[in-house]
Structure formats: C-alpha cells, structure tokens
Amino acid sequence: MNRFLPWGLLSLLALAFLLLFIAYPIIGILLRSFIDESGEFSLEGFFIFLNQGRYLEALANSIILGLSVTFCCTVVGVFLAFIVARFDIPFSNIVFLLPLSVLIIPELISAQSWIMVFGNNGLVTHLLDAFGIPFPRFYGWFGLIYVMTLTYYVHIFLAALAALRGFDHSLEEAGQSLGTAPLTTYVKVVFPTIIPAVLSAGLIVFTLVVGNFAIAISLGQRVPLLSVLTYRSFISELGGNPTMQSTLATVSILLVALVLFLQRWYISKRDYQMVAGRTPPRSKLKGWKSWAATGVAGLVIVLSLLPALVVLAGSFTVSRGPVMYWGQFTLDNYTRILDFNLGVVGNSLKFASLATLLGVTFATLVSYLLVKKRSALSSTLDYLLLLPLTISGTVLGISLAQGFNSGPMVLTGTAALMVLAMMLRRLPFGVRNASSNLHNISNSLEEASVSLGVPPGRTFFNVVLPLMAPGIAAAAILTWVTTVAELSASVVIYQAGQETLPIQIFRLINSDLMARASAFGVINMVIILVPVFIGIRVMKVKLFSS
Amino acid sequence: MTELSLRHIKKSYGHVEVLKGIDHQVPDGTFFTLLGPSGCGKTTLLRVIAGFVTPSVGSVHFGSEDVTGVPPHRREIGMVFQDYALFPDKSVFDNVAYGLRARRVPKEEIRRSVNEYLERVGLEGFGERLPTALSGGQRQRVALARALVVGPRVLLMDEPLSNLDAALRVQMRDVIRSLQLETKTTTIFVTHDQEEALAMSDTIAVMKDGRIDQCGAPDDVYRNPKTAYVSKFVGSANLLQAKPVERCNDGICRFEVEGSNFAGRIMSEANDGRYLVVARPENLGIRKAAAAPGECELSGVVISTQFQGYRTSYRVKLKSGSEVNVETFGEMDGSPLTRGDEVIVSFQDKCIFVPEASQ
C-alpha cells in the first residue's frame, strides 16, 4: 500500500542514477577493451598490452611503486602511531592534526612543493650545488616514493593508532608476567594484533598509489606508470587507439578490484575482536630515547606541513620563467590571477559547490534508504556504491567521457560532466559519513512521529535529518575538500574555459612556472581550509569519527 | 472516545502466519491488555492497530470508521514505546508539543495543554530539559504525556514498562492507569508481565501463537482459566492429570485424581476426554496427616518450606511422585510444618478442570 511509495520510488531513482552514471560507463569501458576499431570482438588491445614492452613495464612499475610506498608508509605510520600511543612526547597534540594536513594540502600541491625544494630548480638542489654536492635526481623513483609516502602514511598512522589504543593492556601484562621482556612482548604480542588493521589500511594505500595521477605525472617522467600511460593514451586520442585506452583502463580496474577483493577477504578471515580493555598508559621516556622519539615524530610532522609553507613562500616570490628568486617578494603572482584567472577560481567554486550539494543530497538520501528503508533494491545499491572505489579518477574520467560522447545523452564537454565526475568520486565515502549516525537512530523514533500525525516524508525532515546532521556536515566538508582538490578525473574531461584550480596548477607545473602555481595553490588551500575550519571550530563536526 | 473492533485479522510473513484470525471488540474507554510471551503476535497486532503493519486479511475499525487503509499518521492514535522514543534533540516541552504542532493548534493553546499534561504526569517545570537529562521513569512520563496530549482516539502502549526497574514499574502502573481513567482513553497495552496485566487492565487477552486464547476481566481470567496454558501464564498453577468419572447436569463433574475423588467445573471441553485439574497454590489447604485423605484430598510429604512473612509456601511431593505448591497466609493452626512431614493437601471445592491437550 503506502509502504512502497515514496521510499521505493526513491530507491528506484537512486538505482537508475547509479546504473546510468557508474555502472554503464564502467561496463562500457570494460566491453570496449574487447572490441577493435571496426567494432568486432578482438583481443588486440590485450595483445598489444602484453607484447609492447612499455605497457608491461608500466604495470610492473605501478605494482613495484605501490609495494614500496605501502612499505614505507607502514614503517612511518606504525612507528609514529606507536610513539604517540605509548609515550608522552611534547607536541603530541599537533600529531593529531596530521590527518587534517593531508586534507588541506592536495597531493598535487605536495608534489609541487617538493619539486620546489628538491627539483631541478629546487631550493635544496641549488644550496647543495653551491657547496659542490650533487643532489640525486628527484624526478623518478626517489621523488615518487618520497612524496607518496608523505601523502599516504596518514592512512596507516590512523589505523595503527586506533588499533594500539583499543589494544587491551592486560594482554601485554599477561605476556610480561609469563617472563618476556617489555620490548619482546611488544614484538610478540602487540604487533601481531595490530597487523589486521595495518594490512587492511596498507591495501587501501596500495590502491591509492596505483591510481594516483597528480604525483605520478609530476614526478614520474622517467618512470612509465599505468595511470600516466592511461591518461596519455586518452589525451592523444586523435592519433591514439581507443581500444588501447579501454584496455589500459580495464587493466587498472582489474588490478584495484583484485586488491580490494584481497582486502575484504583478509578482513573477513581474520577478524579477531579485541575485547575493549584498559587503554594502555602513556609513559615518559628518558634520555636519548626521548630525544630520538621526539625527533622522529617532529620530523614527520614538519615534513607533512612543510609543503604548505613552501607554497605560501613561493607564491610571494619573484620569478622569471622557472627560476625562483628566493628572498625577493612580490604580489605579482596574485595580481595576475586577479587580472586574468578569476574565472578559474570561479570554476572551482562553482563545480565544487554543485558537486558537494548534489553529492551530499544523494548521500543523505541513499544512506537513509539503505539503513532505514531496506528493500529488494538495497543490496544492488550497496554494490553499485562500491564501484567508484575500484576505479581511479583517470579511469572514471575516461569512462564518463567515452560513455557520454554519443547516443541519446551527450554530456562530454559539458560542465555537468565535470560536476558529475567530482561528485561520483567521493560518493561512497559521503554515504558512509552520512549514515554514521543513522544506525543509532531507533526506528521507534520515526514511528512516534508518525503516530503523532506527521506523515513519513515530513517525519524524515523533522526527526531524522536533525539527528543525521553531524554526519551530513562531515560528508559535506569532506566532499568539498576532495572536490576542490580533484584533478585526475577532471583533467581528463575538461574543455577550454572549464579549468579548475588544480587543473591550472597542473598546467603551470608542467610549464615549470612554480611561483604562479604557488599562488593558485595558496588560493586552493584557503578554499579548502575555510569550511574545514568553520566545521571543526564553529560547528564542532567530527571529521574522522567514522 | 472510540470503540475499537478487530475483524478477522490475519497476518503472514512469507509462509509464517503471525496472526491467525483475531476477532475482538474493545469497548470505548477500556484498558485492554494483550498478554503473552514473546513471539505470540501481540506486538504485531498492536502495530496492525497503529497502521505500521497492514493485515493480510481482515479489518480494523475505530468506532464506525474502517481505518484498515488509513496510514498511521491519519489514524489519530497515541503511541508509547518500550525505548520511550523521545526526540533526543528536542526539549521535553517540544517533545510533548510535537503532535499538537503537527495539528496546527494555536501557540497559546499548545503552551497550556503541554503544561497541563506535564503537570498531570508530575513533571511540571521539566519543560526546558533535554530527554538525556531525565531518568527512565521520567522519560516514560514524557512519552505518555506526548501521546495523550493530542487526545488520541486509541492509546497504544508497547511494553512501556519493561525498561524500568522493578520499583519504578509498580509506580508507573499507577501513573498510567489513573491517567487512562481520567482521560477515558481506549487503551491497548502490550506486555509479557502477567502481574502488570492483572494490576492495570479492564480486560486481558491472553495470546498464544497468533491467537487470543482467552479474554476477560483480570479476576475472571485468573480464577477461571479456560486452558492449561492460560492457567500457567496468568498466575501460577498446579496441574494434575484428571480422569473424568461422571458428568452431572449442574456443570459440576466428578473426576479421579491420583486415586482420590474430585469434583469441580469443566472450563472447556476436551476433544479427547483428557483433563487436568487446575489449583492455585493459595487455594490449597495443608495439614498434618492424621487420617487417610478424604474427598478432594491427596497425601504427600513436605519437601521444602519457604517462610515469606505474610505467607508461607510449601512444596509437597505427592504419592504419585508429582509435586504441588501450596501457599498459606497468616499463622498455621498447631505446630509449623517442616521438611519431611507427612501432610494432607486439600483441594477443597474450588477445583476447575481444563483440557490436557492445547487445542
């Protein structure tokens, strides 16, 4: 009766939206990898992939890079988490701001700032040069692993910290009472119990590295990588082979899907629940140990926050072409933006606002449907929402551009597609954020409202929405942050006049115009920072509760 | 003021039939309790009345109006939930005012009504507080005020006392019952607690497996259970197998129970002719065995005694090996009974007989 409408209808609409804008483009790109230019079934794409050395090399490089960065992130993240969880160090409060730094400093700006420090025209490079010390080339493996580690270690840090905090101290004491020394106890008892959390976060880091575009293209000129190759195959579309784009995209989808599958399988297999016990006490370190721990933690913090400072300084620095005149200050870089590039700022604000509005509305509705109004469609919705996780921004951009460049719905080249791409990338996380409070809202609350004469739709707005508000606010802020910084999907589909801040920064970095890129970078960070600041300080939003 | 009638209500989920045909009328202003163990369908029936569950067959009527197709928000009901279901972000005042605002009652009248009902439930001056600042009992009072302030046609309560501790529960019984009597609201109260049901209701319907097994005033259900199930679920009962010997015209029948002659009323007919005698512990007499047991009497041995102040309970093992509970009030004549004493248990003339098999 009235049970199916309106929730059933809304579920159906949400399903149709996801089928059209996620499933259809992705299935399309998978299918096109099996079709040659004449439209016949063929394995030509995969044949080329396996036989032209550079594709296999790129695949191998991506995997090696993924493993190396994951390893480095694990070392840094676990070590830092261990120090913060167990020892009373002077600036431990700052450590808890680290996750924020990753939000506020987009990875593109991070890559740019490190090029400004260690690159061909870098600060440190020149400094060492003056002393006659040659600096190893930053572009390539070294730079890639270094910058990506600093960008992604936070994932493992947070996972390890949560696991260490939840760790039952009495287990450790049990170990010690059986005659193991404290350090041995750690290695034997504590570390094994945090492995599931760390490994699970590590697999996420691996997928992020493999899908990474911004850092890979800025620093990886010498190292062919799957994501960069996929992007290039699309950019050179006129001369390129469309089958090859699809094939490369398919390979990276399969790679990420495989890793995510491994992660899920691993979690389901070794889910030993830790009984929430006493949080272990934080002890004071003495002597050199204290200095060492403080020093390492401090270094990680400084390196994480440094890019913001470098870009800030760079934006006020005089430059001629690629050469930075450090120490000479100017406002030129900003006035140029005011004079010529306000449209870029406008584009960023416009696209990100629309994507955030659309994304959060959709996430709120869908999370409500999935948690409170489960129907026959729900599990399909669940699965469709996982799809954006399996594809990198580049692949999403290509699949959207290919999927909507002909047929009844031509969106390629429109601003709508830009907004859509930005919104879709964040959607799974948005739904997770928005539903975080929903599980705690008892069904009887809605029934109470309905029994008092308020229809189900208005009950949703009166009763449920206010209680979902904290989760929705977190979803909105995080969606905003990621859409303002979005590069990999939008750079594939943008047209002239649709440049956003990250796209402009990307182009300036390519031309080695770092000072001008820095000014855009600062504006980009300010646009990100303002809502984050308001959310956390004024609205008391907990960004990392879920 | 509304009479509630349920006509032939059935509800199935897949192949599971949760309600198997409920036909019942609840007169206007009655406090009507659905009593039964979990899974008997009582909550489903309540939700059918509320409109949250649509019956597969049958209809619900409020007075002369058939409300089966009316969605819950247009049924003008009041509902009180086990977990209180107070809106956590709204103050006590706003919670109680919620239904009035939905009905677009003028502001001044809302203020007057809300304050009146807060006073009635003993919470005057609590209006500004948030639900989290209240105790469990206070929260349930707010929920009660919220449901009653709109003047519902029917008040529905789903185990409203089961989250409260024992002392509060007894106190809240009075609060609920006296408010119900003041407002004369037709009330459907769902509980699994027989004591609650007996203490509060005008009428009790004992439910079992999706059916109403027996329905009546509390003392009637207690004194005259029609089935073994009802006798055990409402109050405690001793049940012994009884063989019918002779059927009399005046409704009194003769039975043989464990070798003794018994007489009493048959509450409902057994299809297979097998009966149980039902005896409440407090209706049994007990005395030291001085002679052989007479009519309606059985001999046995005391196997435990419990002194509980105003009453004493004995557990007696009969000759046949079955055990019965006996309760006595006040002082016993002669010396107190102790473990191992040979006794005569007297069933007097208050025996009733019910079918052995559930039908």
Short mmCIF file of N, CA and C in Angstrom, two decimals, chain A residues 1-3 442 444-445 447-456 458-459 462-463 466-467, chain B residues 47 51-52 54 71-73 77 79 81 83 85-90 98-99 102-103 146:
data_model
loop_
_atom_site.label_atom_id
_atom_site.label_comp_id
_atom_site.label_asym_id
_atom_site.label_seq_id
_atom_site.Cartn_x
_atom_site.Cartn_y
_atom_site.Cartn_z
N MET A 1 0.85 -1.19 0.00
CA MET A 1 0.00 0.00 0.00
C MET A 1 0.88 1.24 0.00
N ASN A 2 0.79 2.05 1.06
CA ASN A 2 1.63 3.24 1.10
C ASN A 2 3.07 2.89 1.48
N ARG A 3 3.31 1.57 1.63
CA ARG A 3 4.63 1.17 2.09
C ARG A 3 5.68 1.32 0.99
N SER A 442 16.82 5.00 16.56
CA SER A 442 15.88 3.88 16.67
C SER A 442 14.68 4.10 15.74
N SER A 444 11.73 3.40 16.32
CA SER A 444 10.53 3.84 17.05
C SER A 444 10.43 5.36 17.06
N LEU A 445 11.58 6.04 16.88
CA LEU A 445 11.55 7.50 16.85
C LEU A 445 10.70 8.00 15.69
N GLU A 447 8.43 6.19 14.14
CA GLU A 447 7.06 5.73 14.35
C GLU A 447 6.34 6.63 15.34
N ALA A 448 7.09 7.10 16.35
CA ALA A 448 6.48 8.02 17.32
C ALA A 448 5.99 9.26 16.60
N SER A 449 6.83 9.78 15.72
CA SER A 449 6.44 10.99 15.00
C SER A 449 5.23 10.74 14.11
N VAL A 450 5.25 9.62 13.40
CA VAL A 450 4.13 9.29 12.51
C VAL A 450 2.85 9.11 13.33
N SER A 451 2.99 8.41 14.48
CA SER A 451 1.80 8.16 15.30
C SER A 451 1.21 9.47 15.82
N LEU A 452 2.04 10.52 15.91
CA LEU A 452 1.54 11.81 16.38
C LEU A 452 0.96 12.64 15.24
N GLY A 453 0.86 12.04 14.06
CA GLY A 453 0.14 12.70 12.98
C GLY A 453 1.02 13.34 11.93
N VAL A 454 2.34 13.11 11.97
CA VAL A 454 3.21 13.71 10.97
C VAL A 454 3.51 12.68 9.89
N PRO A 455 3.23 12.96 8.62
CA PRO A 455 3.44 11.97 7.55
C PRO A 455 4.91 11.58 7.42
N PRO A 456 5.19 10.39 6.87
CA PRO A 456 6.55 9.86 6.81
C PRO A 456 7.57 10.83 6.20
N ARG A 458 7.52 14.18 6.05
CA ARG A 458 7.84 15.28 6.94
C ARG A 458 8.55 14.78 8.20
N THR A 459 8.23 13.54 8.60
CA THR A 459 8.93 12.95 9.73
C THR A 459 10.43 12.88 9.46
N ASN A 462 11.69 16.35 10.00
CA ASN A 462 11.56 16.83 11.38
C ASN A 462 12.46 16.08 12.35
N VAL A 463 12.52 14.75 12.18
CA VAL A 463 13.12 13.91 13.21
C VAL A 463 14.47 13.35 12.78
N PRO A 466 17.63 16.17 11.49
CA PRO A 466 18.42 16.85 12.52
C PRO A 466 19.41 15.91 13.20
N LEU A 467 19.01 14.63 13.35
CA LEU A 467 19.91 13.70 14.03
C LEU A 467 21.03 13.23 13.11
N ARG B 47 0.78 -3.22 16.20
CA ARG B 47 1.24 -2.45 15.04
C ARG B 47 0.21 -2.48 13.90
N GLY B 51 -1.31 0.81 12.40
CA GLY B 51 -1.21 1.03 10.97
C GLY B 51 0.19 0.84 10.42
N PHE B 52 1.15 0.48 11.27
CA PHE B 52 2.51 0.25 10.78
C PHE B 52 2.62 -1.09 10.06
N THR B 54 0.23 -3.75 7.77
CA THR B 54 -1.03 -3.95 7.08
C THR B 54 -1.43 -5.40 7.21
N PRO B 71 -3.36 5.46 6.56
CA PRO B 71 -1.98 5.39 7.04
C PRO B 71 -1.89 5.85 8.49
N PRO B 72 -0.86 5.40 9.21
CA PRO B 72 -0.78 5.65 10.65
C PRO B 72 -0.90 7.12 11.03
N HIS B 73 -0.33 8.02 10.22
CA HIS B 73 -0.35 9.41 10.66
C HIS B 73 -1.72 10.04 10.57
N ILE B 77 -3.86 8.34 16.60
CA ILE B 77 -3.54 7.45 17.71
C ILE B 77 -2.48 8.12 18.58
N MET B 79 0.97 6.77 20.80
CA MET B 79 1.72 5.52 20.96
C MET B 79 2.85 5.74 21.95
N PHE B 81 6.33 3.82 23.43
CA PHE B 81 7.22 2.74 23.03
C PHE B 81 8.07 2.25 24.21
N ASP B 83 11.28 1.82 24.23
CA ASP B 83 12.50 2.62 24.41
C ASP B 83 12.19 4.11 24.48
N ALA B 85 11.36 6.45 22.83
CA ALA B 85 11.31 7.12 21.53
C ALA B 85 11.11 8.62 21.65
N LEU B 86 11.75 9.24 22.65
CA LEU B 86 11.70 10.70 22.74
C LEU B 86 12.69 11.27 21.72
N PHE B 87 12.33 12.40 21.13
CA PHE B 87 13.24 13.02 20.17
C PHE B 87 14.42 13.63 20.94
N PRO B 88 15.61 13.09 20.74
CA PRO B 88 16.72 13.45 21.65
C PRO B 88 17.19 14.89 21.51
N ASP B 89 16.92 15.49 20.33
CA ASP B 89 17.40 16.86 20.13
C ASP B 89 16.35 17.89 20.52
N LYS B 90 15.17 17.43 20.99
CA LYS B 90 14.12 18.37 21.33
C LYS B 90 13.89 18.35 22.84
N TYR B 98 4.97 18.26 20.08
CA TYR B 98 5.18 17.81 18.70
C TYR B 98 3.89 17.50 17.95
N GLY B 99 3.04 16.69 18.58
CA GLY B 99 1.81 16.27 17.92
C GLY B 99 0.83 17.42 17.75
N ALA B 102 1.89 19.50 14.85
CA ALA B 102 1.53 18.85 13.59
C ALA B 102 0.05 19.09 13.28
N ARG B 103 -0.74 19.30 14.34
CA ARG B 103 -2.18 19.55 14.13
C ARG B 103 -2.48 21.03 14.03
N ARG B 146 3.17 13.01 25.87
CA ARG B 146 3.22 13.32 24.44
C ARG B 146 2.12 12.58 23.68
#
